[in-house]
Coordinates of C-alpha atoms in Angstrom, one line a residue:
X1 CA 0.0 0.0 0.0
X2 CA 2.8 2.4 0.8
X3 CA 4.4 1.9 -2.6
X4 CA 1.1 2.3 -4.4
X5 CA 0.5 5.8 -3.0
X6 CA 3.7 7.4 -4.5
X7 CA 3.0 5.7 -7.8
X8 CA -0.6 7.1 -7.8
X9 CA 0.8 10.6 -7.0
X10 CA 3.3 10.2 -9.8
X11 CA 0.6 9.2 -12.3
X12 CA -1.6 12.2 -11.3
X13 CA 1.4 14.6 -11.8
X14 CA 2.2 12.8 -15.1
X15 CA -1.4 13.3 -16.4
X16 CA -1.3 17.0 -15.5
X17 CA 2.1 17.4 -17.1
X18 CA 1.0 15.5 -20.2
X19 CA -2.0 17.9 -20.5
X20 CA 0.2 21.0 -20.1
X21 CA 2.7 19.8 -22.6
X22 CA 0.0 19.0 -25.1
X23 CA -1.6 22.3 -24.6
X24 CA 1.7 24.1 -25.1
X25 CA 2.2 22.3 -28.4
X26 CA -1.3 23.5 -29.5
X27 CA -0.5 27.1 -28.6
X28 CA 2.8 27.0 -30.4
X29 CA 1.3 25.4 -33.5
X30 CA -1.2 28.2 -33.8
X31 CA 1.3 31.1 -33.5
X32 CA 1.5 31.2 -37.3
X33 CA 4.0 30.3 -40.0
X34 CA 6.4 33.1 -39.2
X35 CA 7.0 31.9 -35.7
X36 CA 6.9 28.2 -36.5
X37 CA 10.5 27.9 -37.5
X38 CA 11.5 28.6 -33.9
X39 CA 8.5 27.1 -32.2
X40 CA 8.9 23.8 -33.8
X41 CA 11.9 23.1 -31.6
X42 CA 9.9 23.9 -28.5
X43 CA 7.3 21.5 -29.8
X44 CA 10.0 18.8 -30.1
X45 CA 10.9 19.5 -26.5
X46 CA 7.2 19.3 -25.5
X47 CA 6.7 16.1 -27.5
X48 CA 9.7 14.4 -25.8
X49 CA 8.3 15.5 -22.5
X50 CA 4.9 14.0 -23.4
X51 CA 6.6 10.6 -24.0
X52 CA 8.2 10.9 -20.6
X53 CA 4.9 11.6 -18.9
X54 CA 3.3 8.7 -20.9
X55 CA 6.0 6.4 -19.6
X56 CA 5.1 7.2 -16.0
X57 CA 1.4 6.7 -16.7
X58 CA 1.9 3.4 -18.4
X59 CA 4.3 2.2 -15.7
X60 CA 1.3 2.0 -13.4
X61 CA -1.0 0.5 -16.0
X62 CA 1.2 -1.9 -18.0
X63 CA 3.2 -5.1 -17.0
X64 CA 7.0 -5.0 -16.7
X65 CA 7.3 -6.9 -20.0
X66 CA 5.6 -4.1 -22.0
X67 CA 7.4 -1.4 -20.1
X68 CA 10.8 -3.0 -21.0
X69 CA 9.8 -3.3 -24.7
X70 CA 8.9 0.5 -24.8
X71 CA 11.9 1.6 -22.7
X72 CA 14.4 2.1 -25.7
X73 CA 12.0 4.6 -27.3
X74 CA 11.3 6.5 -24.0
X75 CA 15.0 6.6 -23.0
X76 CA 16.3 7.7 -26.4
X77 CA 13.9 10.6 -26.6
X78 CA 15.3 12.0 -23.4
X79 CA 18.3 12.9 -25.4
X80 CA 16.1 15.3 -27.5
X81 CA 15.5 17.6 -24.6
X82 CA 18.6 19.7 -24.6
X83 CA 19.2 19.9 -28.4
X84 CA 15.7 21.1 -29.0
X85 CA 16.1 24.0 -26.5
X86 CA 19.4 24.9 -28.1
X87 CA 18.0 24.9 -31.6
X88 CA 15.0 27.0 -30.4
X89 CA 17.3 29.8 -29.2
X90 CA 19.5 29.6 -32.2
X91 CA 16.5 30.1 -34.4
X92 CA 15.0 33.1 -32.5
X93 CA 18.5 34.6 -32.4
X94 CA 18.6 34.5 -36.2
X95 CA 21.5 32.0 -36.1
X96 CA 19.8 28.9 -37.4
X97 CA 21.7 25.6 -37.7
X98 CA 22.2 24.4 -41.2
X99 CA 21.6 20.7 -40.5
X100 CA 19.7 20.5 -37.2
X101 CA 19.1 16.8 -37.7
X102 CA 22.8 16.2 -36.7
X103 CA 21.9 17.3 -33.2
X104 CA 19.6 14.3 -32.9
X105 CA 21.9 11.6 -34.3
X106 CA 22.7 10.7 -30.7
X107 CA 19.3 9.2 -30.3
X108 CA 20.3 6.3 -32.5
X109 CA 23.2 4.9 -30.4
X110 CA 21.1 5.5 -27.3
X111 CA 18.3 3.5 -28.9
X112 CA 20.8 0.7 -29.7
X113 CA 22.3 0.7 -26.2
X114 CA 18.9 0.6 -24.4
X115 CA 17.7 -2.1 -26.7
X116 CA 20.8 -4.1 -25.7
X117 CA 19.8 -3.6 -22.1
X118 CA 16.3 -4.8 -22.8
X119 CA 17.7 -7.9 -24.7
X120 CA 20.0 -8.8 -21.7
X121 CA 17.2 -8.4 -19.2
X122 CA 14.9 -10.6 -21.3
X123 CA 17.7 -13.2 -21.7
X124 CA 18.6 -13.3 -18.1
X125 CA 15.3 -12.8 -16.3
X126 CA 12.7 -14.7 -18.5
X127 CA 10.7 -16.2 -15.7
X128 CA 10.3 -12.9 -13.8
X129 CA 9.4 -10.9 -16.9
X130 CA 6.9 -13.6 -18.1
X131 CA 5.1 -13.6 -14.7
X132 CA 5.0 -9.8 -14.5
X133 CA 7.5 -9.5 -11.7
X134 CA 9.7 -6.3 -11.5
X135 CA 13.3 -7.0 -12.2
X136 CA 15.7 -5.8 -9.5
X137 CA 18.1 -3.7 -11.6
X138 CA 20.9 -3.8 -9.0
X139 CA 20.8 -7.6 -8.9
X140 CA 20.8 -7.6 -12.7
X141 CA 23.9 -5.3 -12.8
X142 CA 25.8 -7.6 -10.4
X143 CA 25.1 -10.6 -12.6
X144 CA 25.9 -9.1 -16.1
X145 CA 28.9 -6.8 -16.7
X146 CA 27.6 -5.7 -20.1
X147 CA 24.4 -4.5 -18.6
X148 CA 26.4 -2.3 -16.2
X149 CA 28.5 -1.0 -19.1
X150 CA 25.5 -0.1 -21.3
X151 CA 23.6 1.6 -18.5
X152 CA 26.6 3.7 -17.3
X153 CA 27.3 4.7 -20.9
X154 CA 23.8 6.1 -21.3
X155 CA 23.9 7.9 -18.0
X156 CA 27.3 9.4 -18.7
X157 CA 26.0 10.4 -22.1
X158 CA 23.3 12.4 -20.4
X159 CA 25.9 14.3 -18.3
X160 CA 28.1 15.0 -21.3
X161 CA 25.2 16.3 -23.4
X162 CA 24.0 18.5 -20.5
X163 CA 27.4 20.1 -19.8
X164 CA 28.1 20.4 -23.6
X165 CA 24.9 22.2 -24.5
X166 CA 23.9 24.3 -21.5
X167 CA 26.7 26.9 -21.8
X168 CA 26.0 27.3 -25.5
X169 CA 22.3 27.7 -24.8
X170 CA 23.0 30.4 -22.2
X171 CA 25.4 32.2 -24.6
X172 CA 23.0 32.2 -27.5
X173 CA 20.0 33.2 -25.4
X174 CA 21.7 36.1 -23.6
X175 CA 23.1 37.3 -26.9
X176 CA 19.7 37.3 -28.3
X177 CA 18.4 39.4 -25.5
X178 CA 21.0 42.1 -26.2
X179 CA 19.8 42.5 -29.8
X180 CA 16.1 41.8 -29.3
X181 CA 15.2 45.4 -28.7
X182 CA 16.0 46.4 -32.2
X183 CA 14.7 43.4 -34.0
X184 CA 11.4 42.8 -32.4
X185 CA 8.4 45.0 -31.8
X186 CA 7.2 42.9 -28.9
X187 CA 7.3 43.9 -25.2
X188 CA 11.0 43.7 -24.3
X189 CA 10.4 43.2 -20.6
X190 CA 8.0 40.3 -21.3
X191 CA 10.5 38.9 -23.8
X192 CA 13.3 39.1 -21.2
X193 CA 11.2 37.4 -18.6
X194 CA 10.2 34.6 -21.0
X195 CA 13.8 33.9 -22.0
X196 CA 15.2 34.0 -18.5
X197 CA 12.4 31.8 -17.1
X198 CA 13.0 29.2 -19.8
X199 CA 16.7 29.3 -19.2
X200 CA 16.5 29.0 -15.4
X201 CA 13.6 26.5 -15.4
X202 CA 15.1 24.2 -18.1
X203 CA 18.6 24.4 -16.5
X204 CA 17.2 23.4 -13.1
X205 CA 15.1 20.6 -14.6
X206 CA 18.0 19.1 -16.5
X207 CA 20.2 19.1 -13.5
X208 CA 17.6 17.4 -11.4
X209 CA 16.7 15.0 -14.1
X210 CA 20.3 14.0 -14.7
X211 CA 21.1 13.6 -11.0
X212 CA 18.0 11.6 -10.2
X213 CA 18.5 9.3 -13.2
X214 CA 21.8 8.2 -11.7
X215 CA 20.5 8.1 -8.1
X216 CA 17.6 6.0 -9.2
X217 CA 19.9 3.1 -10.1
X218 CA 21.2 2.8 -6.5
X219 CA 17.9 3.2 -4.5
X220 CA 15.3 0.6 -3.9
X221 CA 12.3 2.8 -4.8
X222 CA 13.0 5.8 -7.0
X223 CA 9.4 6.8 -7.4
X224 CA 9.9 10.0 -5.3
X225 CA 12.8 11.0 -7.6
X226 CA 10.7 10.7 -10.7
X227 CA 7.9 12.5 -9.0
X228 CA 10.2 15.4 -8.3
X229 CA 11.4 15.6 -11.9
X230 CA 8.0 15.3 -13.5
X231 CA 6.5 17.8 -11.0
X232 CA 9.2 20.3 -12.1
X233 CA 8.4 19.7 -15.8
X234 CA 4.7 20.2 -15.1
X235 CA 5.4 23.5 -13.3
X236 CA 7.6 24.8 -16.2
X237 CA 5.0 23.8 -18.8
X238 CA 2.3 25.6 -16.9
X239 CA 4.3 28.7 -16.7
X240 CA 5.2 28.6 -20.4
X241 CA 1.5 28.2 -21.3
X242 CA 0.6 31.1 -19.0
X243 CA 3.3 33.4 -20.5
X244 CA 2.4 32.5 -24.0
X245 CA -1.4 33.0 -23.5
X246 CA -0.9 36.4 -21.7
X247 CA 1.9 37.8 -24.0
X248 CA 1.1 36.9 -27.7
X249 CA 3.7 39.4 -28.8
X250 CA 6.4 37.2 -27.5
X251 CA 6.2 35.1 -30.6
X252 CA 6.2 37.8 -33.3
X253 CA 9.4 36.9 -35.2
X254 CA 11.1 39.3 -37.5
X255 CA 11.8 37.7 -40.9
X256 CA 15.5 38.9 -41.2
X257 CA 16.6 35.8 -43.0
X258 CA 14.1 36.3 -45.8
X259 CA 15.3 39.9 -46.4
X260 CA 19.0 39.1 -46.3
X261 CA 20.1 37.4 -49.6
X262 CA 23.5 36.6 -48.2
X263 CA 21.9 34.3 -45.6
X264 CA 18.9 33.0 -47.4
X265 CA 20.6 29.7 -48.1
X266 CA 21.9 29.3 -44.6
X267 CA 25.5 29.3 -45.8
X268 CA 26.8 32.0 -43.6
X269 CA 28.7 30.6 -40.6
X270 CA 29.3 32.4 -37.3
X271 CA 33.0 32.7 -38.3
X272 CA 32.1 34.7 -41.4
X273 CA 29.5 37.0 -39.9
X274 CA 32.1 39.5 -38.6
X275 CA 33.6 40.0 -42.1
X276 CA 30.2 40.0 -43.8
X277 CA 28.6 42.6 -41.4
X278 CA 30.6 45.5 -43.0
X279 CA 29.7 44.3 -46.5
X280 CA 26.0 44.1 -45.5
X281 CA 26.1 47.7 -44.1
X282 CA 27.7 49.0 -47.3
X283 CA 25.1 47.1 -49.4
X284 CA 22.2 48.6 -47.4
X285 CA 23.6 52.0 -47.9
X286 CA 24.2 51.5 -51.6
X287 CA 20.6 50.2 -52.1
X288 CA 19.2 53.5 -50.8
X289 CA 19.5 56.7 -52.8
X290 CA 18.9 60.0 -51.2
X291 CA 15.4 60.1 -52.7
X292 CA 14.6 56.7 -51.2
X293 CA 15.7 58.0 -47.8
X294 CA 13.4 61.0 -48.1
X295 CA 10.5 58.9 -49.3
X296 CA 10.8 56.4 -46.4
X297 CA 11.1 59.3 -43.8
X298 CA 8.0 61.0 -45.3
X299 CA 6.0 57.8 -45.2
X300 CA 7.1 57.2 -41.6
X301 CA 6.0 60.7 -40.7
X302 CA 2.6 60.2 -42.4
X303 CA 2.1 56.8 -40.7
X304 CA 2.9 58.3 -37.3
X305 CA 0.7 61.4 -37.8
X306 CA -2.3 59.9 -39.4
X307 CA -2.7 56.3 -38.3
X308 CA -2.7 54.2 -35.2
X309 CA -0.2 51.7 -36.6
X310 CA 2.5 52.6 -34.0
X311 CA 0.1 51.7 -31.2
X312 CA -0.3 48.1 -32.3
X313 CA 1.3 45.8 -29.6
X314 CA 2.2 43.3 -32.3
X315 CA 4.0 45.8 -34.5
X316 CA 7.2 44.4 -35.9
X317 CA 10.0 45.7 -38.2
X318 CA 8.8 43.7 -41.3
X319 CA 5.2 45.0 -40.8
X320 CA 6.3 48.6 -40.6
X321 CA 8.8 48.2 -43.5
X322 CA 6.0 46.8 -45.7
X323 CA 3.8 49.8 -44.9
X324 CA 6.5 52.3 -45.9
X325 CA 7.4 50.3 -49.0
X326 CA 10.9 49.2 -48.0
X327 CA 12.7 46.1 -46.8
X328 CA 13.3 45.6 -43.1
X329 CA 17.1 46.3 -43.8
X330 CA 16.4 49.5 -45.6
X331 CA 14.1 50.7 -42.8
X332 CA 16.6 49.8 -40.2
X333 CA 19.3 51.7 -42.1
X334 CA 17.1 54.9 -42.2
X335 CA 16.3 54.6 -38.5
X336 CA 19.8 54.0 -37.5
X337 CA 21.8 56.2 -39.8
X338 CA 19.4 59.1 -40.5
X339 CA 17.3 59.3 -37.3
X340 CA 19.9 57.9 -34.9
X341 CA 17.4 55.4 -33.3
X342 CA 16.8 51.7 -33.2
X343 CA 13.4 50.4 -34.2
X344 CA 12.5 49.8 -30.6
X345 CA 13.5 53.3 -29.5
X346 CA 11.6 54.8 -32.4
X347 CA 8.4 53.0 -31.6
X348 CA 8.6 53.7 -27.8
X349 CA 9.2 57.4 -28.5
X350 CA 6.0 57.7 -30.5
X351 CA 4.0 55.8 -28.0
X352 CA 5.4 57.8 -25.1
X353 CA 4.6 61.1 -26.8
X354 CA 1.0 60.0 -27.3
X355 CA 0.8 58.7 -23.7
X356 CA 2.1 62.0 -22.3
X357 CA -0.8 63.8 -24.0
X358 CA -3.4 61.3 -22.7
X359 CA -2.1 61.5 -19.2
X360 CA -2.9 65.2 -19.1
X361 CA -6.0 65.4 -21.3
X362 CA -7.7 62.4 -19.7
X363 CA -7.0 62.5 -15.9
X364 CA -9.7 59.9 -15.2
X365 CA -8.0 57.1 -17.1
X366 CA -5.6 54.9 -15.2
X367 CA -1.9 54.7 -16.2
X368 CA -2.4 51.0 -17.2
X369 CA -5.3 51.9 -19.4
X370 CA -3.3 54.5 -21.2
X371 CA -0.3 52.2 -21.5
X372 CA -2.2 49.5 -23.2
X373 CA -4.0 51.9 -25.5
X374 CA -0.7 53.1 -27.0
X375 CA 0.7 49.6 -27.4
X376 CA 2.6 48.7 -24.3
X377 CA 1.8 45.2 -22.9
X378 CA 2.4 46.0 -19.2
X379 CA 2.6 48.9 -16.8
X380 CA 6.1 48.1 -15.8
X381 CA 7.4 48.2 -19.4
X382 CA 5.5 51.5 -19.9
X383 CA 7.1 53.0 -16.8
X384 CA 10.6 52.1 -17.9
X385 CA 10.2 53.4 -21.4
X386 CA 8.4 56.6 -20.3
X387 CA 11.0 57.4 -17.7
X388 CA 13.9 56.7 -20.1
X389 CA 12.5 59.3 -22.5
X390 CA 11.0 61.9 -20.2
X391 CA 13.1 61.4 -17.1
X392 CA 9.9 60.9 -15.0
X393 CA 7.5 58.1 -14.3
X394 CA 4.0 58.5 -15.9
X395 CA 2.4 59.2 -12.5
X396 CA 5.0 61.9 -11.6
X397 CA 4.6 63.4 -15.1
X398 CA 0.8 63.6 -14.7
X399 CA 1.0 65.2 -11.2
X400 CA 3.6 67.8 -12.4
X401 CA 1.6 68.8 -15.4
X402 CA -1.9 68.6 -14.0
X403 CA -3.9 71.8 -14.0

């Protein structure tokens, strides 16, 4: 009875986690084609997690024989967790990997190794498996040296993969945050929160998962260890779903690759980007004559003065560039070289100017209401942007200028 209760708790957590992971996949799938290139890797991560949850659910419902037969698939998919997160951040940082399938080749040797473990167990413990009795893994390891070798190889592989990928994931993600302000029209604070929460949450989960996988080999009942890991996964998936549902602008992806002919075939490596950046800058300049610059600036002014486009919370560089009749690179060049602003600063300046008028003319409206009406997704982001431009918080500005 005492062993059944932890298994029941684990199954409940696994069911909740499975539902959260499935819901996350649905949300990501419906974010549109533009965001799918990055979100597909989060979907791979969620799918691998679904299999892990299914394994815990079936562990209660199926006999040891069937669990052993399914073990190679479940175990090999755990090696898809870290590469999928890495590929996600590479994609949103506009540094896509040319052959992402190479990052999942490791699944094949893991599948072979775990299949070997299953074959040894079936060969050495036929009576126990046939009669539905759990095989004591520590006893099996003592009796068969190759079983020990295969299991330790798989567990060591988890550690190697974790410590090889996690520094690269952090490097790419933090680099992305530094450039996100110019490339995206989304709420920068929400974007930073999303990225950091994924980084911290996934890092903690991977560490717990790897350690408990090893500890589980040496304890009599590792149900509580699995419960801890799956509970962590469920919490992270819940938070990801919440952030995605409450901040749709997080997944507005700027289509830089499609507008850069040099990178359209994915042939530019990280080593060559430094040399190419100067060429790209010169090319952007050469593609714009003085008349083109004047035309783009006039259309920008017309859009700012006569439309509400700048107050769209989902406004992105490609969308605004399309409205002024330019490519994203051309618009970026005009903003940077002729107006001395990034796309993010330009948009915030327009929104802050409108908000400063509303704060005085409509004293009955709340600061949050005004913030959302001009395109900000949260009060905190509005306060930061407003103070950066005016030197005062919105509330202080309203008090100082009230009649």
